[in-house]
Amino acid sequence: MSTEALAATVIGDIALIVAVSGLLGALARKCGQPAVVGQIVAGVLLGPSVLGRLPGDPSERLFPAEALPYLSVLSQVVVVLLVFVAGYEMDLGQLRQGRRASVLVAALALLVPMALGMGAAQAFGPLLASMDPGAGTDGLFPLFMGVAMSVTALPVLAAIARERGLAGTVAGTVATAAAGIMDAAAWLVLAAVVAGGGHAPGRTWPGTLALLVLFLAGMLLVVRPALSRLTGSARFLRASQVPLAVALALGCAWATASLGLHAVFGGLIAGMAMPRREGAVDPEVLRSAEQCAAMLLPVFFVTTGLSLDIGALPAEAYALLAVVVLIATAGKLVPAYAGCRLGGLGGRDAAVVAVLVNTRGLTELIVLNVALESGLIGEDLFTILVIMALLTTLVTGPLLTRVSRPEYVPVAGRTAGAAPGNSTMLDPGTSHGSAALDEASN
């Protein structure tokens, strides 16, 4: 295929992906689901699982092998920007503030499913090895399964909380804070697992991990203060930090990829190192990065879908899928509910938090793609875990409808601090909202 023909194919593929994902995203919203669910489904439909089953394999014709590397690079840039946003918004001060409910939920809803995932990897080792040779025998594989079972999709959770009017409530605040803590811990463990996979040529995994720690320390202790001083003194930099943010994210992604890790870790570190304005994120940086990534996010979902072939799964894979979904769901719902109750929340609020932190979606797919590209898992297990991520995200909406109070309405429709019943809306600008969270957390 000539350069011109290849460029035309890639451009046409992007147009098709954006159009189909946009339609299915709108349909998902109409059905009470977040748009990301429709975009994930679009990836599955355009891949070999559905379109590829039609006569003539239209999926392969639309997405030829020559075009896939270009789509993959574009999807990685999108993911780096998304993870940069997650790192930029990450507020580890939640731990220092002693929000007991958030910390308890984060600890239990992270450690319990991680332990269950590691146990399942040991118990089903022979089955896993039969589907994906090498996956079940890798000494780090159980730890990866623990991460895969314990991930919570903070971006999807936050979007659902806003759409459901839960943003600013006790339940919404606790769930968001807990998800941020869990995601930070999960990314650190995943980085150690990928470093331990030995994919950095000529370097041992302890050496790779040590370099990653040094890089993280240098970014947080040296680069971040230097950038903060620079942007504070240079008026032209202070006026618009968007180019600086993009350069920092992509530069750090290159650095971690050069260390033998995935570029996504660089995006996360860049977000954590990006200087803030008076302790708060820059809304212009945040909005620009989110809009840029969101525009082409469907490309990531479709490249993920092109790696799935649900019809090719062996029969025993469906039994494993049932076990994985059960572990992932029960391992989140029960510990999160228990953590809320121990933290002083009422039963209904605890149920809402438990349902929210069971959402996986985008973050889980990023983790799974990192594992697939790093050789930690094969295509069969990748397919099983992607289906698990989709199912646990799909049930979030219906479960929230069942457990949340009818008086939960969008915050904009409330007078600050004037929620009916025993549900308190939180308004950061009022002492009433702060006291409500303190009471629920202590």
C-alpha atoms as one frame of an Amber mdcrd trajectory, in Angstrom:
protein
   0.000   0.000   0.000   1.425   3.406  -1.005   1.947   6.179   1.530  -0.954
   8.168   0.075  -3.295   5.173   0.136  -2.259   4.306   3.692  -2.835   7.883
   4.878  -6.258   7.893   3.221  -7.135   4.574   4.874  -6.124   5.759   8.352
  -8.054   9.026   7.956 -11.114   7.132   6.754 -10.815   4.697   9.654 -10.724
   7.567  12.151 -13.802   9.131  10.551 -15.692   5.817  10.745 -14.621   5.212
  14.345 -15.661   8.677  15.531 -19.028   8.466  13.731 -20.009   4.993  14.971
 -18.754   5.674  18.503 -20.623   8.976  18.606 -23.892   7.320  17.586 -23.544
   4.450  20.050 -22.395   6.833  22.792 -25.550   8.898  22.314 -27.634   5.710
  22.333 -25.960   4.609  25.571 -26.872   7.929  27.207 -30.457   7.498  26.054
 -30.476   4.096  27.780 -29.188   5.580  31.030 -25.574   4.472  30.536 -22.466
   6.676  30.308 -21.330   7.430  26.753 -18.134   5.454  27.335 -20.189   2.233
  27.395 -21.454   2.908  23.879 -17.918   3.660  22.730 -16.632   0.381  24.155
 -19.459  -1.482  22.413 -18.535   0.283  19.163 -15.027  -1.126  19.479 -16.408
  -4.642  19.896 -18.846  -4.267  16.977 -16.204  -2.980  14.542 -13.727  -5.721
  15.438 -13.534  -9.414  14.543 -16.083 -10.355  17.229 -19.011  -8.962  15.189
 -18.091  -7.223  11.923 -15.351  -9.745  11.279 -17.906 -12.563  11.363 -19.738
 -11.230   8.316 -19.000 -12.644   4.847 -15.796 -11.225   3.409 -14.547 -10.087
   6.831 -15.381  -6.350   6.482 -13.433  -5.620   9.666 -10.150  -6.670   8.087
 -10.947  -4.713   4.924 -11.797  -1.552   6.857  -8.842  -1.878   9.239  -6.001
  -3.476   7.239  -2.897  -4.642   9.052  -0.836  -1.798   7.566  -3.076   0.809
   9.228  -3.165  -0.733  12.696   0.249   0.549  13.912  -0.784   4.133  13.134
  -4.105   3.749  14.915  -2.280   2.146  17.848   0.167   5.071  18.154  -2.711
   7.555  18.058  -4.584   5.600  20.731  -1.495   5.588  22.954  -1.195   9.376
  22.684  -4.853   9.639  23.710  -4.320   7.333  26.682  -1.220   9.250  27.797
  -3.255  12.475  27.863  -6.105  10.797  29.752  -3.784   9.360  32.373  -2.051
  12.753  32.607  -5.433  14.218  33.557  -5.882  11.489  36.191  -2.467  12.258
  37.672  -3.070  16.009  37.560  -6.374  15.656  39.411  -4.977  13.149  41.903
  -5.270  14.511  45.424  -3.271  12.391  47.840  -4.270  14.904  50.516  -7.347
  12.731  51.014  -5.067  10.394  52.961  -3.619  13.181  55.080  -7.002  14.678
  55.828  -8.046  11.522  57.656 -11.331  11.001  55.840 -11.989   7.709  57.557
 -14.764   6.480  55.284 -12.775   7.156  52.087  -9.629   5.515  53.428 -11.503
   2.461  54.738 -13.339   1.985  51.449 -10.117   2.402  49.476  -8.213  -0.077
  51.633 -10.884  -2.786  51.720 -12.088  -2.416  48.120  -8.488  -2.579  46.913
  -6.980  -5.301  49.078  -9.894  -7.771  49.115 -10.375  -8.056  45.312  -6.600
  -8.035  44.875  -6.291 -11.005  47.224  -9.182 -12.791  45.495  -7.643 -12.154
  42.080  -4.285 -13.522  43.173  -5.993 -16.563  44.684  -7.963 -17.177  41.480
  -4.751 -16.977  39.439  -3.265 -19.726  41.606  -6.402 -21.874  41.652  -7.007
 -21.666  37.888  -3.348 -21.732  36.873  -3.610 -24.854  34.651  -6.703 -23.509
  32.861  -5.076 -20.136  32.308  -1.909 -21.773  31.007  -3.948 -23.894  28.560
  -5.570 -20.762  27.076  -2.589 -18.414  27.248   0.705 -20.338  27.482   3.039
 -18.462  29.773   0.364 -16.359  31.480  -0.371 -18.860  34.203   3.296 -19.705
  34.725   4.682 -16.169  35.068   5.562 -15.533  38.711   4.181 -11.985  38.474
   0.936 -13.050  36.824  -1.025 -13.516  40.103  -0.108  -9.975  41.136  -1.377
  -8.665  37.797  -4.659 -10.535  38.274  -4.948  -8.876  41.649  -4.561  -5.456
  40.014  -7.074  -6.332  37.275  -9.699  -7.304  39.862  -9.152  -4.241  42.059
  -9.167  -1.392  39.513 -11.851   1.309  39.699 -12.399   3.682  36.763 -12.216
   7.107  38.397 -13.097   9.087  35.205 -16.191   6.950  34.528 -17.185   7.006
  38.213 -16.949  10.803  38.302 -19.007  11.107  35.099 -21.727   8.797  36.443
 -21.796  10.688  39.755 -22.321  13.978  37.907 -25.025  12.567  35.644 -26.870
  11.025  38.593 -26.721  14.130  40.768 -24.401  12.424  43.249 -21.531  14.891
  42.858 -21.318  16.852  46.087 -23.184  14.318  48.201 -21.534  12.346  50.985
 -21.701   9.148  48.891 -20.319  10.810  45.767 -17.478  12.484  47.640 -16.447
   9.319  49.499 -16.591   7.195  46.313 -14.522   9.680  44.298 -11.871  10.056
  46.997 -11.632   6.294  47.514 -11.347   5.681  43.767  -8.503   8.176  43.522
  -6.578   6.433  46.290  -7.220   2.978  44.776  -6.176   4.025  41.288  -2.933
   5.554  42.575  -2.070   2.332  44.406  -3.082   0.127  41.458  -0.898   2.093
  39.025   2.103   1.743  41.352   1.610  -2.025  41.650   1.119  -2.376  37.899
   4.332  -0.434  37.271   6.192  -2.884  39.516   4.613  -5.847  37.698   5.530
  -4.531  34.252   9.056  -3.698  35.426   9.324  -7.216  36.833   8.324  -8.688
  33.477  11.869  -8.201  32.262  10.916  -6.346  29.056  13.675  -3.763  29.307
  16.573  -5.078  27.151  19.840  -5.557  29.005  18.382  -4.523  32.353  17.163
  -6.529  35.327  13.716  -5.797  36.737  15.072  -4.466  40.065  17.193  -2.076
  38.000  14.189  -0.996  35.938  12.092  -0.477  39.057  14.893   1.491  40.731
  15.172   3.747  37.675  11.407   4.289  37.711  11.508   5.288  41.394  14.408
   7.670  40.721  12.565   9.166  37.758   9.396   9.638  39.841  11.364  11.236
  42.688  13.200  13.541  40.290   9.972  14.672  38.640   8.230  15.386  41.952
  11.160  16.805  43.939  13.127  18.636  41.232  11.117  19.170  38.048   7.814
  20.141  39.669   9.299  22.893  41.903  11.396  24.168  38.979   8.368  24.338
  36.681   6.359  26.028  39.419   8.994  28.772  39.772   9.331  29.104  36.010
   5.620  29.486  35.348   5.304  31.835  38.289   7.991  34.197  37.006   7.461
  34.003  33.232   4.257  35.799  32.325   3.978  34.205  28.882   4.178  30.732
  30.431   1.757  31.609  33.193  -0.795  32.817  30.631  -1.143  29.396  28.983
   0.310  26.219  30.399  -1.361  23.907  27.876   1.689  23.467  25.571   3.846
  22.875  28.648   1.404  20.219  29.901   1.293  18.377  26.569   5.079  18.471
  26.170   5.544  17.258  29.747   3.063  14.397  29.301   4.529  13.156  26.021
   8.118  13.659  27.169   7.549  11.629  30.340   5.752   8.977  28.275   8.818
   8.692  26.067  11.032   8.425  29.158   9.103   5.569  30.775   8.811   3.762
  27.425  12.599   4.045  27.105  12.929   2.436  30.537  11.117  -0.621  29.187
   7.795   0.296  30.772   4.606   1.458  29.084   4.195   5.088  28.016   1.073
   5.341  30.181   3.184   5.511  33.350   4.938   8.585  32.011   1.604  10.291
  31.484   0.625   9.578  35.086   3.943  10.872  36.467   3.672  14.000  34.304
   0.224  14.722  35.710   1.526  14.386  39.257   4.500  16.642  38.446   2.499
  19.353  36.659   2.577  22.492  38.855  -0.711  23.804  40.183  -1.948  27.307
  40.741  -2.229  28.026  44.463  -2.738  24.328  45.150  -5.536  23.930  42.588
  -5.487  22.452  39.101  -5.469  24.878  36.187  -8.950  24.599  34.607  -7.578
  25.558  31.185  -5.006  22.758  31.246  -7.558  20.281  32.512 -10.225  21.242
  29.989  -7.840  21.271  27.018  -6.322  17.879  27.833  -9.726  16.303  28.465
 -11.222  17.702  25.254  -8.248  16.657  23.135  -8.310  13.124  24.547 -12.094
  12.772  24.485 -12.252  13.691  20.792 -10.145  10.712  19.772 -10.846   8.372
  22.692 -12.993   6.122  20.433  -9.808   5.227  18.522  -8.499   3.598  21.702
 -11.703   1.611  22.180 -11.721   0.386  18.588  -8.058  -0.660  18.652  -8.958
  -2.566  21.817 -11.945  -4.125  20.049  -9.741  -5.185  17.143  -7.775  -7.330
  19.611 -10.958  -9.146  20.720 -12.512 -12.177  19.122 -15.237 -13.327  21.479
 -16.389 -16.106  19.149 -12.917 -17.666  19.214 -12.939 -18.241  22.983 -12.827
 -21.902  24.009 -15.835 -23.298  25.891 -14.005 -23.413  29.227 -13.297 -19.681
  28.953 -16.932 -18.860  29.718 -16.751 -20.678  33.052 -13.635 -18.662  33.849
 -15.466 -15.494  32.776 -18.264 -16.237  35.257 -15.719 -16.708  38.059 -13.869
 -13.519  37.136 -17.075 -11.441  37.054 -18.176 -12.886  40.400 -14.818 -12.178
  42.052 -14.564  -8.699  40.574 -18.106  -7.721  41.576 -18.363  -9.295  45.021
 -14.776  -8.283  45.791 -15.749  -4.641  45.328 -19.340  -4.413  46.515 -19.025
  -6.205  49.856 -15.763  -4.627  51.121 -16.778  -1.138  49.941 -20.134  -1.419
  51.718 -18.422  -2.672  54.869 -15.863   0.148  54.728 -18.620   2.743  54.481
 -20.515   1.298  57.415 -17.357   1.180  59.523 -16.699   4.786  58.471 -20.080
   5.940  59.784 -22.183   6.148  56.604 -25.788   5.028  56.492 -26.881   1.905
  54.668 -28.224   3.644  51.554 -25.157   5.862  51.134 -22.909   2.840  51.682
 -24.739   0.943  48.930 -24.317   3.879  46.516 -20.575   4.061  47.219 -20.197
   0.298  46.746 -21.930   0.393  43.367 -19.880   3.373  42.184 -16.484   1.865
  43.036 -17.414  -1.312  41.149 -17.231   0.696  37.908 -14.184  -0.246  35.813
 -14.596   0.862  32.203 -11.796   2.990  30.781  -9.144   2.520  33.473  -9.495
  -1.256  33.359  -9.120  -1.256  29.575  -5.936   0.811  29.813  -4.518  -1.629
  32.377  -5.437  -4.606  30.183  -3.860  -3.061  27.095  -0.665  -2.426  29.042
  -0.650  -6.081  30.136  -1.323  -7.370  26.613   1.394  -5.236  25.034   3.834
  -6.212  27.800   3.207  -9.926  27.257   1.734 -10.500  30.717  -1.474 -11.928
  29.241  -2.572 -13.416  25.924  -5.531 -12.597  23.719  -7.987 -15.082  25.286
  -7.546 -13.798  28.825  -7.493 -10.243  27.492 -10.913 -10.862  25.914 -12.311
 -12.356  29.128 -11.145  -9.424  31.227 -12.437  -6.849  28.728 -15.883  -8.493
  28.872 -15.689  -8.357  32.677 -14.873  -4.636  32.516 -17.802  -4.006  30.195
 -20.268  -5.984  32.313 -19.274  -4.371  35.615 -19.641  -0.944  34.004 -23.005
  -1.802  32.416 -24.586  -2.836  35.709 -23.583   0.383  37.487 -26.519   2.417
  36.147 -29.282  -0.104  36.929 -27.820  -0.836  40.375 -27.625   2.872  41.198
 -31.253   3.290  40.187 -32.159   0.517  42.584 -30.128   1.597  45.613 -30.016
   5.396  45.422 -32.654   7.563  47.030 -35.188   9.270  44.790 -34.307  12.563
  46.469 -30.811  12.458  44.937 -31.116  15.096  42.216 -28.495  17.198  40.426
 -26.732  19.552  42.814 -27.590  22.555  40.649 -31.225  22.032  41.542 -30.565
  22.299  45.296 -30.088  25.050  47.753 -26.704  24.474  49.350 -27.015  22.162
  52.301 -30.781  21.798  51.940 -31.217  18.183  50.873 -34.312  16.413  52.165
 -34.295  13.342  54.337 -31.054  12.166  55.820 -29.031  12.804  52.658 -26.788
  15.849  53.007 -25.616  17.688  49.916 -22.076  18.944  50.268 -21.220  22.495
  49.373 -17.493  23.177  49.823 -18.311  26.823  50.302 -20.424  26.219  53.405
 -19.486  25.018  56.838 -22.583  22.840  56.750 -21.214  20.746  53.882 -17.808
  20.350  55.513 -19.349  19.367  58.820 -21.484  16.754  57.090 -18.467  15.064
  55.545 -16.518  15.226  58.785 -19.426  13.651  60.633 -19.717  10.856  58.077
 -15.988  10.239  58.064 -15.153  10.323  61.756
